[in-house]
Amino acid sequence: MYLPGGRWRLWEQFALRGPGFPADGVLRLAPAGLAEAADKFGPREQLAGERWDGFAAGFAEAAVETSRALQDIARTPAFREAVAWQNRPVLDSGIRPFLDWTPTAAGRTSMPRQREELVAHYWQRFCVKNDTIGFFGPVGWGRWDPGTEGLAVDPGRGLVAGTEVYFASWAIDALAATIGADPALRPWVAPRRVPFVRLDGDRVVVPGRPPQPVDPQAAAVLALCDGTRPARAIATALPDTDVPAVLADLVARRWVVHRLEVPAGARPERALRAWLEGVGDPAPRQRGLAALDVLELARARVRAAEGADAVVAALTALEGVFVALTETAAVREKAAGTAPCRSVVYADCRRSATARLGPAVRDALAPLAPLLASAGWLTARLAAEVMSRAREVYAGLAARGPVDLAAFWFACMPVLHGDARVAAARLQDEFQAHWAAIVAAPPGARRVRLTLDDVAGPVRERFGESGGGWTAAHYLSPDVMVAADSPEAAARGDVDLVLGELHLAANTLGASLFVHQHPDPGELLALTDRDHPGPRLMPLLPKEHRSRLSTRVRHALVRPVDHQVALVDFTAEPGREHTAMSADVAVTERDGELVVVLPDGAEFPAVDVFAHVLTTLAMDLFKILPEADRAPRVTVDRLVVARETWRLPAAGPAFATEKDEGRRFVRARHWREEHGLPRFVFVVSPTESRPFYVDFDSPVYVTVLAKAMRRLARKDPDGRITVTEMLPTPEQTWLTDDQGGTYTSELRLVAVDEA
């Protein structure tokens, strides 16, 4: 399916992201009539006297009713099960005592109110955040269908069509380390040369160091450390060499890795089992398999558990087994270097509901074309600037002799983590300046309405037709939300669209969490084949990293024809074809452009070696309006391309420090009116881990906001929160289940630049 102009092709399939609880659940926490009663008090009016006393009594009564509503929510089996997966200690420390409490106006002391906020916090995430994890954020799928007028939903049966429980990669790594420590298994472990280490005759070359001489025996052993040949096979091949002693020395020099390693993937336990089954010594093989069997059996019990209590019991038992096997903590502490998955296992689910989009939605998406074109300018410019500096680095290295990729990669580190970051920030400023001129928002405007014709020409003039920059940059992945007054309106095509995030230089549907929840992943691979008829060069990445890298988001649409190169980390299957070590890859120049030449002779643009770094830099650059105290909603035809946003100081608003709940609620509404905020918003604060939902008609969500502002003000008196209008609102939902419930959602699309 092509957008107007023919440059951008949309994948025929898209992901359907949405929570696992109906959107109207949050509306239960907005007492009927309370907001209207609060608005009868003017901003300068004293909140005291007989009229105030009457409101306060009504507020107290509404607060008790809200407490009961929150208890009803907290009793819901699905809610408790979702919390069990997220943070099960909270069930005992917060949820259970909250349910044991009898709500009264006098009894709403500090601790019960904190527990109310705890439940409300989880509830907003489960009802209105389009997260993707577990049954409270199942992955849905949809297709373009010319026979559908607008947007059609097949709700399927139940909420979830399939569930799977996966091991976190770090957990299987811990088990592999324990199994691999068995001395009887060590000869069966294949030592592997570190990717950036090169054997050059009787010397070992490591980037940034003088070549190190090695004796013939060490050179012979190092030459056989290919990651597929067990240590015992090396010893057989070199009968006159004390191979264990030489290996120990090579490991000590950090030239060789000799430990049981499991390749990256969604099923690391399968790779571990396959390795163990290949061990020829029965006794240690059975010891290793028995340990893995015990852990997998505990995981199976988690998979079979239904209900919060059963899930808690199964997870607790699994963690006990894990600790006993590995002597490793079963939950990793949250830290700067820790990737998102901190538990031994996680669950992902496939939504029963599927969707079809028709011509009316396609037509409403037409304004995406110029937006994507401008995004292509960003990636092309970023790649050009980085490669300009990389060519300077190459010239310096080439002046001293042939250049290998390992030396080139490490020499480019200052460029990738210094110059490139500066360039990305500068390009974003330039990008936003161009868009500010195109949008031409009048001072103080809250709404800017443009047509596609208003935008398309100026975009061509300012951004041209450039695009790409590296292979992954031919992909752009927009998140689009559909605002419809009802499912029936959506079916007619009577919809407005809202652009959420536009992910640059990434096919986000290639992430493992999507691929492995697709009913037929082969279809996604076929779409990849269409985009890339030939092989791609893909750098091997660490298993996880704080920079948005974990097993769940790892790119999983890798084909056998694709070439992979290990720069620093070797995380592929040992012996995989078309996999090279960086030290064995040459860097050279062809017609003024840098290319890498693999040992098998295959050549690729050198820029693709930097793909992950460049994509990480580019991923969030697409923001058409610069950061400002107030930014308008910008709409092009029927597509909202920027939502109305405010940046407001956390310190100062009277409601945030007001201790009386009723007065806090009234003053929050005055503050909202002063700034022209809508009823429903999302708030981002530097002190909060995630954006959170606020309904200004709901006292409990006003309290959540007030606490977040106080936290930020204490940490940074000049700190500001970012408030963005919620669009679509909870009432503008169209995704239905088989019980008639409606859910917030977003369409995760993939656009391919065919220019």
mmCIF file of C-alpha atoms in Angstrom, residues 318-503:
data_model
loop_
_atom_site.group_PDB
_atom_site.id
_atom_site.type_symbol
_atom_site.label_atom_id
_atom_site.label_comp_id
_atom_site.label_asym_id
_atom_site.label_seq_id
_atom_site.Cartn_x
_atom_site.Cartn_y
_atom_site.Cartn_z
ATOM 1 C CA LEU A 318 10.624 -20.674 40.111
ATOM 2 C CA GLU A 319 12.820 -18.076 41.764
ATOM 3 C CA GLY A 320 13.626 -20.497 44.575
ATOM 4 C CA VAL A 321 14.716 -23.097 42.030
ATOM 5 C CA PHE A 322 16.775 -20.514 40.150
ATOM 6 C CA VAL A 323 18.580 -19.323 43.276
ATOM 7 C CA ALA A 324 19.288 -22.907 44.351
ATOM 8 C CA LEU A 325 20.721 -23.764 40.932
ATOM 9 C CA THR A 326 22.750 -20.626 40.270
ATOM 10 C CA GLU A 327 23.372 -19.019 43.689
ATOM 11 C CA THR A 328 22.330 -15.817 41.927
ATOM 12 C CA ALA A 329 19.649 -13.339 42.994
ATOM 13 C CA ALA A 330 16.397 -14.007 41.141
ATOM 14 C CA VAL A 331 15.540 -10.328 40.673
ATOM 15 C CA ARG A 332 18.174 -7.904 39.476
ATOM 16 C CA GLU A 333 18.428 -4.535 41.119
ATOM 17 C CA LYS A 334 17.402 -1.620 38.965
ATOM 18 C CA ALA A 335 20.534 0.205 37.872
ATOM 19 C CA ALA A 336 21.871 2.366 35.067
ATOM 20 C CA GLY A 337 23.466 -0.610 33.326
ATOM 21 C CA THR A 338 20.543 -2.979 33.749
ATOM 22 C CA ALA A 339 18.380 -3.786 30.758
ATOM 23 C CA PRO A 340 14.594 -3.692 31.228
ATOM 24 C CA CYS A 341 13.935 -7.358 32.092
ATOM 25 C CA ARG A 342 14.877 -7.766 35.749
ATOM 26 C CA SER A 343 12.992 -11.018 36.497
ATOM 27 C CA VAL A 344 13.840 -14.613 35.612
ATOM 28 C CA VAL A 345 10.875 -14.869 33.227
ATOM 29 C CA TYR A 346 8.461 -12.582 31.434
ATOM 30 C CA ALA A 347 5.219 -13.209 29.563
ATOM 31 C CA ASP A 348 4.111 -12.004 26.149
ATOM 32 C CA CYS A 349 0.664 -12.558 24.658
ATOM 33 C CA ARG A 350 -1.149 -12.305 21.338
ATOM 34 C CA ARG A 351 -4.432 -10.429 21.282
ATOM 35 C CA SER A 352 -7.493 -12.221 19.972
ATOM 36 C CA ALA A 353 -8.812 -9.124 18.227
ATOM 37 C CA THR A 354 -7.561 -8.371 14.725
ATOM 38 C CA ALA A 355 -8.173 -5.281 12.599
ATOM 39 C CA ARG A 356 -8.524 -4.341 8.952
ATOM 40 C CA LEU A 357 -7.927 -0.892 7.513
ATOM 41 C CA GLY A 358 -9.557 0.374 4.365
ATOM 42 C CA PRO A 359 -9.273 3.229 1.866
ATOM 43 C CA ALA A 360 -10.744 5.880 4.180
ATOM 44 C CA VAL A 361 -7.906 5.383 6.652
ATOM 45 C CA ARG A 362 -5.338 5.239 3.851
ATOM 46 C CA ASP A 363 -6.577 8.571 2.518
ATOM 47 C CA ALA A 364 -6.439 10.138 5.967
ATOM 48 C CA LEU A 365 -2.804 8.988 6.216
ATOM 49 C CA ALA A 366 -1.783 10.945 3.109
ATOM 50 C CA PRO A 367 -0.042 13.696 5.173
ATOM 51 C CA LEU A 368 2.394 11.058 6.396
ATOM 52 C CA ALA A 369 4.240 11.272 3.062
ATOM 53 C CA PRO A 370 5.825 14.716 3.580
ATOM 54 C CA LEU A 371 6.507 13.913 7.229
ATOM 55 C CA LEU A 372 8.388 10.771 6.223
ATOM 56 C CA ALA A 373 10.285 12.703 3.556
ATOM 57 C CA SER A 374 11.493 15.205 6.138
ATOM 58 C CA ALA A 375 12.504 12.339 8.412
ATOM 59 C CA GLY A 376 14.546 10.903 5.542
ATOM 60 C CA TRP A 377 16.440 14.196 5.408
ATOM 61 C CA LEU A 378 17.385 13.735 9.068
ATOM 62 C CA THR A 379 18.824 10.244 8.612
ATOM 63 C CA ALA A 380 20.626 11.108 5.380
ATOM 64 C CA ARG A 381 22.240 14.189 6.916
ATOM 65 C CA LEU A 382 23.217 12.355 10.084
ATOM 66 C CA ALA A 383 24.859 9.555 8.103
ATOM 67 C CA ALA A 384 26.671 12.033 5.864
ATOM 68 C CA GLU A 385 28.115 13.943 8.811
ATOM 69 C CA VAL A 386 29.224 10.824 10.658
ATOM 70 C CA MET A 387 30.807 9.254 7.580
ATOM 71 C CA SER A 388 32.603 12.488 6.759
ATOM 72 C CA ARG A 389 34.387 12.247 10.088
ATOM 73 C CA ALA A 390 34.795 8.469 9.710
ATOM 74 C CA ARG A 391 36.611 9.002 6.402
ATOM 75 C CA GLU A 392 39.078 11.241 8.218
ATOM 76 C CA VAL A 393 39.654 8.471 10.767
ATOM 77 C CA TYR A 394 40.136 5.966 7.963
ATOM 78 C CA ALA A 395 42.631 8.190 6.163
ATOM 79 C CA GLY A 396 44.733 8.404 9.306
ATOM 80 C CA LEU A 397 44.737 4.631 9.723
ATOM 81 C CA ALA A 398 45.275 3.890 6.020
ATOM 82 C CA ALA A 399 48.377 6.066 5.978
ATOM 83 C CA ARG A 400 50.008 3.413 8.182
ATOM 84 C CA GLY A 401 48.882 0.362 6.190
ATOM 85 C CA PRO A 402 45.837 -1.853 5.548
ATOM 86 C CA VAL A 403 42.857 -1.155 7.817
ATOM 87 C CA ASP A 404 40.775 -3.822 9.518
ATOM 88 C CA LEU A 405 37.304 -3.183 10.862
ATOM 89 C CA ALA A 406 38.281 -3.718 14.498
ATOM 90 C CA ALA A 407 40.875 -0.939 14.377
ATOM 91 C CA PHE A 408 38.491 1.303 12.425
ATOM 92 C CA TRP A 409 35.609 0.683 14.854
ATOM 93 C CA PHE A 410 37.578 1.545 17.966
ATOM 94 C CA ALA A 411 39.209 4.561 16.317
ATOM 95 C CA CYS A 412 35.724 5.857 15.447
ATOM 96 C CA MET A 413 34.464 5.732 19.057
ATOM 97 C CA PRO A 414 35.079 9.461 19.657
ATOM 98 C CA VAL A 415 33.092 10.195 16.509
ATOM 99 C CA LEU A 416 30.163 7.929 17.380
ATOM 100 C CA HIS A 417 29.871 9.007 21.003
ATOM 101 C CA GLY A 418 30.967 12.599 20.649
ATOM 102 C CA ASP A 419 30.748 14.277 17.253
ATOM 103 C CA ALA A 420 27.714 12.246 16.214
ATOM 104 C CA ARG A 421 25.720 13.277 19.278
ATOM 105 C CA VAL A 422 26.545 16.918 18.669
ATOM 106 C CA ALA A 423 25.584 16.558 15.010
ATOM 107 C CA ALA A 424 22.272 14.870 15.900
ATOM 108 C CA ALA A 425 21.304 17.698 18.265
ATOM 109 C CA ARG A 426 22.257 20.351 15.712
ATOM 110 C CA LEU A 427 20.348 18.590 12.921
ATOM 111 C CA GLN A 428 17.272 18.352 15.113
ATOM 112 C CA ASP A 429 17.437 22.108 15.725
ATOM 113 C CA GLU A 430 17.736 22.707 11.985
ATOM 114 C CA PHE A 431 14.918 20.258 11.300
ATOM 115 C CA GLN A 432 12.626 22.018 13.769
ATOM 116 C CA ALA A 433 13.505 25.424 12.360
ATOM 117 C CA HIS A 434 12.403 24.242 8.910
ATOM 118 C CA TRP A 435 9.166 22.858 10.300
ATOM 119 C CA ALA A 436 8.494 25.985 12.352
ATOM 120 C CA ALA A 437 8.627 27.957 9.120
ATOM 121 C CA ILE A 438 6.289 25.471 7.401
ATOM 122 C CA VAL A 439 3.767 25.394 10.251
ATOM 123 C CA ALA A 440 3.997 29.157 10.809
ATOM 124 C CA ALA A 441 1.983 29.011 14.025
ATOM 125 C CA PRO A 442 0.713 32.458 15.075
ATOM 126 C CA PRO A 443 1.877 33.527 18.564
ATOM 127 C CA GLY A 444 -0.377 32.065 21.229
ATOM 128 C CA ALA A 445 -2.217 29.775 18.790
ATOM 129 C CA ARG A 446 -3.660 26.596 20.269
ATOM 130 C CA ARG A 447 -4.720 25.045 16.977
ATOM 131 C CA VAL A 448 -2.960 25.143 13.628
ATOM 132 C CA ARG A 449 -4.863 23.563 10.761
ATOM 133 C CA LEU A 450 -3.071 22.932 7.480
ATOM 134 C CA THR A 451 -3.821 21.057 4.290
ATOM 135 C CA LEU A 452 -1.577 18.565 2.566
ATOM 136 C CA ASP A 453 -0.953 21.164 -0.158
ATOM 137 C CA ASP A 454 0.151 23.648 2.510
ATOM 138 C CA VAL A 455 2.824 21.204 3.634
ATOM 139 C CA ALA A 456 3.936 19.093 0.669
ATOM 140 C CA GLY A 457 5.520 21.878 -1.412
ATOM 141 C CA PRO A 458 7.440 23.550 1.435
ATOM 142 C CA VAL A 459 8.710 20.155 2.583
ATOM 143 C CA ARG A 460 10.113 19.447 -0.886
ATOM 144 C CA GLU A 461 11.744 22.881 -0.985
ATOM 145 C CA ARG A 462 13.340 22.636 2.446
ATOM 146 C CA PHE A 463 14.167 18.941 2.729
ATOM 147 C CA GLY A 464 14.498 17.798 -0.864
ATOM 148 C CA GLU A 465 14.281 14.137 -1.787
ATOM 149 C CA SER A 466 17.158 12.808 0.288
ATOM 150 C CA GLY A 467 16.635 9.778 2.473
ATOM 151 C CA GLY A 468 18.144 6.644 3.890
ATOM 152 C CA GLY A 469 21.789 7.035 4.818
ATOM 153 C CA TRP A 470 22.259 3.430 5.964
ATOM 154 C CA THR A 471 20.298 0.291 5.158
ATOM 155 C CA ALA A 472 18.102 0.330 8.267
ATOM 156 C CA ALA A 473 17.244 3.979 7.585
ATOM 157 C CA HIS A 474 15.082 2.945 4.647
ATOM 158 C CA TYR A 475 12.566 1.996 7.334
ATOM 159 C CA LEU A 476 10.479 4.496 9.274
ATOM 160 C CA SER A 477 7.928 3.222 11.782
ATOM 161 C CA PRO A 478 5.072 5.561 12.682
ATOM 162 C CA ASP A 479 2.707 4.909 15.576
ATOM 163 C CA VAL A 480 -0.752 6.128 14.585
ATOM 164 C CA MET A 481 -3.805 6.362 16.812
ATOM 165 C CA VAL A 482 -7.365 6.427 15.524
ATOM 166 C CA ALA A 483 -9.895 8.730 17.168
ATOM 167 C CA ALA A 484 -13.482 7.630 16.583
ATOM 168 C CA ASP A 485 -16.663 8.484 18.424
ATOM 169 C CA SER A 486 -17.656 4.814 18.338
ATOM 170 C CA PRO A 487 -16.733 1.521 16.702
ATOM 171 C CA GLU A 488 -19.532 2.181 14.210
ATOM 172 C CA ALA A 489 -17.991 5.534 13.249
ATOM 173 C CA ALA A 490 -14.631 3.828 12.770
ATOM 174 C CA ALA A 491 -16.223 1.247 10.485
ATOM 175 C CA ARG A 492 -17.633 4.078 8.315
ATOM 176 C CA GLY A 493 -14.210 5.723 8.131
ATOM 177 C CA ASP A 494 -15.434 8.682 10.164
ATOM 178 C CA VAL A 495 -12.150 8.996 12.007
ATOM 179 C CA ASP A 496 -9.334 11.370 12.788
ATOM 180 C CA LEU A 497 -5.771 10.128 13.059
ATOM 181 C CA VAL A 498 -3.103 11.105 15.555
ATOM 182 C CA LEU A 499 0.591 10.589 14.956
ATOM 183 C CA GLY A 500 2.265 9.335 18.113
ATOM 184 C CA GLU A 501 5.947 8.575 17.785
ATOM 185 C CA LEU A 502 7.743 8.284 14.461
ATOM 186 C CA HIS A 503 10.640 5.867 14.945
#
